Short mmCIF file of C-alpha atoms in Angstrom, two decimals:
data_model
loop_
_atom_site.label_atom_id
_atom_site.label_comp_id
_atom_site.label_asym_id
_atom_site.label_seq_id
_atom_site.Cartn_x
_atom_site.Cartn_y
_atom_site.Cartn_z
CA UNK U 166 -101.03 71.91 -130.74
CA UNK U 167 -102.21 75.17 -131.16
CA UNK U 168 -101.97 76.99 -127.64
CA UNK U 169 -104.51 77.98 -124.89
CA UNK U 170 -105.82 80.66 -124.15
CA UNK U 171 -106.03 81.30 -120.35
CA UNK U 172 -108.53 83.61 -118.19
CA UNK U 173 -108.39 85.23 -114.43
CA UNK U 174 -111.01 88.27 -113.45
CA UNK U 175 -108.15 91.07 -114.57
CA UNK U 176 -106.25 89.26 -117.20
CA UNK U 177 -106.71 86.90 -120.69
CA UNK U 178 -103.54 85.35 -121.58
CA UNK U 179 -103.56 84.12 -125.34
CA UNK U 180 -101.36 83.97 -128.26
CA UNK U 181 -99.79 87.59 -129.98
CA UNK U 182 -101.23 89.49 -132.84
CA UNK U 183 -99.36 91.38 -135.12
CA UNK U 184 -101.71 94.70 -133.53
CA UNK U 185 -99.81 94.21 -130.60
CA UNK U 186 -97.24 96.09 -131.93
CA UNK U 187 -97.34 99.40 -129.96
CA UNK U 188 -97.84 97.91 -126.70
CA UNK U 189 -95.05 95.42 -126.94
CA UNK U 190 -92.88 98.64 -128.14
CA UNK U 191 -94.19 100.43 -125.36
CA UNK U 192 -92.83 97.93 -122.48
CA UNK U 193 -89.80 96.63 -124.97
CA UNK U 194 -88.40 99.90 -125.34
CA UNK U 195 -88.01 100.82 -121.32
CA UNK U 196 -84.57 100.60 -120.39
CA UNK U 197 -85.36 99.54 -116.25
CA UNK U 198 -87.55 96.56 -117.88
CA UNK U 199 -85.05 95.42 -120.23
CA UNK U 200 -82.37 95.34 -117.96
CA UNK U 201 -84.30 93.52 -115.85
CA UNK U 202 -85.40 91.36 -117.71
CA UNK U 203 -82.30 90.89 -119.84
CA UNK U 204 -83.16 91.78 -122.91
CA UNK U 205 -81.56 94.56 -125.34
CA UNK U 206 -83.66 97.74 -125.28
CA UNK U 207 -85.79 97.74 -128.58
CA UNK U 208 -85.13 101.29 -129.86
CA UNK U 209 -87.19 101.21 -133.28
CA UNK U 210 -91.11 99.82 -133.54
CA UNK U 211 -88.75 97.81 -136.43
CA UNK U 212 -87.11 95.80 -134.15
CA UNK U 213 -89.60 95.54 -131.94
CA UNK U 214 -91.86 93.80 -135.08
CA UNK U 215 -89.05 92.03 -135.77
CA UNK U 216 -89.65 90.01 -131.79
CA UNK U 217 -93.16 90.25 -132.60
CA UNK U 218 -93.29 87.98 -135.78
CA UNK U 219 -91.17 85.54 -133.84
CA UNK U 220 -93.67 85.74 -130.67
CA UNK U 221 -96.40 85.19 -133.25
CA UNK U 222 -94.31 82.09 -134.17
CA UNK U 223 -94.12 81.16 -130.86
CA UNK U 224 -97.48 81.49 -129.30
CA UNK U 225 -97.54 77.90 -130.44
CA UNK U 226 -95.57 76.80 -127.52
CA UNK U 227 -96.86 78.29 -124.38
CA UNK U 228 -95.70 82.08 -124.75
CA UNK U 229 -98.84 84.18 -123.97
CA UNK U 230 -99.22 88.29 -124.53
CA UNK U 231 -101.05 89.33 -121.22
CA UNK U 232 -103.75 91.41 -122.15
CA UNK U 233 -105.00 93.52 -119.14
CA UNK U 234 -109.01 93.31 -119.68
CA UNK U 235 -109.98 96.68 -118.56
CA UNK U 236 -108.10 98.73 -121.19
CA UNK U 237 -107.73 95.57 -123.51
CA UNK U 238 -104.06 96.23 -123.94
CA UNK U 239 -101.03 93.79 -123.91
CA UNK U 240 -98.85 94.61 -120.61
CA UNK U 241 -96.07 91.89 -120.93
CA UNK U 242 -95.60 88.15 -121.83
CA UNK U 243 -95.26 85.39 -120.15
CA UNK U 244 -93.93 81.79 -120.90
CA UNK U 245 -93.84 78.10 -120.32
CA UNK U 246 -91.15 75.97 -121.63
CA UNK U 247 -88.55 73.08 -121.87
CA UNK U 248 -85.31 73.43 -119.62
CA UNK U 249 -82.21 73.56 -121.46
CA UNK U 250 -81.12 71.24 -119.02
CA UNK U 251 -83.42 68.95 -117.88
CA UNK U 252 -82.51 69.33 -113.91
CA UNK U 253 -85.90 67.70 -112.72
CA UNK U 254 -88.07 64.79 -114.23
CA UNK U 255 -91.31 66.20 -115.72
CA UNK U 256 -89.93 69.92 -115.62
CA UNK U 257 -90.68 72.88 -117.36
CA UNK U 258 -89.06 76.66 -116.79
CA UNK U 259 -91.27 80.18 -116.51
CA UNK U 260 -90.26 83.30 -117.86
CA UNK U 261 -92.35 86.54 -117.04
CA UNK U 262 -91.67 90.53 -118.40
CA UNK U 263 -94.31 92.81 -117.04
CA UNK U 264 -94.66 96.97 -118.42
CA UNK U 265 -93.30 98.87 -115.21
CA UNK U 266 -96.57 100.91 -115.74
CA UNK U 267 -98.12 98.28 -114.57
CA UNK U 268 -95.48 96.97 -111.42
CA UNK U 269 -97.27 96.83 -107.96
CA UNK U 270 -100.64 95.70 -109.01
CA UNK U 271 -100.59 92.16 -108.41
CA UNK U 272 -100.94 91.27 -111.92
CA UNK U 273 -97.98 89.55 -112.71
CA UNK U 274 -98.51 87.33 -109.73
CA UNK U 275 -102.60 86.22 -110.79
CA UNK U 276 -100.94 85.57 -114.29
CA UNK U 277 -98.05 82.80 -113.30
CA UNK U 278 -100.95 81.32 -110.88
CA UNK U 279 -102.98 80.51 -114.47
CA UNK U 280 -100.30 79.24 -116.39
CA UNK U 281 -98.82 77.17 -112.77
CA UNK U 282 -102.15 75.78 -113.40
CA UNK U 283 -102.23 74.96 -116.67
CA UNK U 284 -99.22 73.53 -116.46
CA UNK U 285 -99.63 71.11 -113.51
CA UNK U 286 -103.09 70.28 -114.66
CA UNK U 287 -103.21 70.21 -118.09
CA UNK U 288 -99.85 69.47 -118.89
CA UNK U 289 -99.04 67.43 -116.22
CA UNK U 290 -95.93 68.93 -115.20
CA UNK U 291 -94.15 68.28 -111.57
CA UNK U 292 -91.67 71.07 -111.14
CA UNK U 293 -91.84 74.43 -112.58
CA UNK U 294 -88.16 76.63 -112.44
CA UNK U 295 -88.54 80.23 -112.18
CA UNK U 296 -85.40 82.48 -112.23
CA UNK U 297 -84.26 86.04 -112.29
CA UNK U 298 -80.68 88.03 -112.20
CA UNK U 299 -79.56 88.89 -108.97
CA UNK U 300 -80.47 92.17 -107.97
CA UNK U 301 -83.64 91.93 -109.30
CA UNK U 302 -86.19 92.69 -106.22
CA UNK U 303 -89.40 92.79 -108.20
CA UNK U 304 -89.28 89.40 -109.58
CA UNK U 305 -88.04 88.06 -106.57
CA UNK U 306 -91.06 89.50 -104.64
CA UNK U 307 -93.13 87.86 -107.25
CA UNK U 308 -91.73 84.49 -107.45
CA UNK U 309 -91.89 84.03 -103.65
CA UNK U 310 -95.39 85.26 -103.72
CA UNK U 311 -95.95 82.45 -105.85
CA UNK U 312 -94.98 79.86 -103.46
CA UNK U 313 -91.56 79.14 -105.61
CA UNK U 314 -88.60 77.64 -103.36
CA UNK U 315 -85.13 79.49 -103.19
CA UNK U 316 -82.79 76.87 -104.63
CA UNK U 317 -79.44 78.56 -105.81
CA UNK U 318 -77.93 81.50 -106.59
CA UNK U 319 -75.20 81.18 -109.64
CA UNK U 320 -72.99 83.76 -111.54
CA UNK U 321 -75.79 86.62 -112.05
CA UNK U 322 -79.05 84.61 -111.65
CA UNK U 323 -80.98 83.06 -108.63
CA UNK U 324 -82.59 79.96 -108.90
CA UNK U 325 -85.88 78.78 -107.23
CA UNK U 326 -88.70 75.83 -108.35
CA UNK U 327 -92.02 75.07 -107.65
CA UNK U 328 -92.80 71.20 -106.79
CA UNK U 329 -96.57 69.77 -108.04
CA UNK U 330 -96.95 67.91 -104.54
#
């Protein structure tokens, strides 16, 4: 099922293109971003094609580039997929990275609302888990804007889900 793309006033979110390159190097390669977002720092626009051509691969299953419309550039990636464990019936996790230029702006918050959407509505989800590692203030602020509930905190990540009803 080829993936969908998803509109708000400020933001398209749709699959990756290969000519996303230097924006996804631009956010990949900031060390405060990877560390928060757990990733290893991508030090060479190699590497960072290397994530791209599997993000290409996997814009087939709910990971969207989030292009910012007014300079038409991609500003981080967002994603919608199965839990590992499957802790709630009908359940689905969200993962979010967002270019610190671009922290503070709301966007990150107007992009989870479209794909919460999509997923309750379209596919039919009930419970959406969100997570980020402790210490981690910006996604926290972000998640509880969303209207996510605190469930645990465990080793170096806190917990929290959103219910349908």
């Amino acid at each position: 099922m080829d993936m969908k793309n998803l509109e708000s006033n400020r933001l398209i979110l749709r699959p990756w293109k290969i000519n996303d390159l230097d924006d996804l190097h631009e956010f990949t390669s900031d060390k405060k971003v990877a560390k928060l977002a757990g990733f290893n720092v991508r030090k060479t626009k190699k590497e960072t094609l290397n994530i791209l051509n599997q993000f290409i691969i996997d814009s087939s299953k709910s990971l969207w580039a989030i292009e910012l419309k007014e300079c038409n550039k991609a500003i981080g990636w967002i994603e919608l997929h199965n839990l590992y464990e499957e802790t709630y019936i009908n359940s689905k996790e969200i993962g979010f990275v967002l270019s610190q230029e671009y922290w503070g702006r709301g966007l990150m918050p107007e992009a989870i609302n479209l794909v919460l959407n999509y997923a309750f509505n379209e596919e039919k989800v009930n419970y959406i888990i969100c997570t980020h590692f402790v210490g981690n203030i910006q996604s926290k602020r972000v998640i509880s804007k969303c209207g996510f509930e605190f469930v645990m905190e465990n080793n170096d990540k806190v917990y929290y889900c959103l219910n349908k009803y």
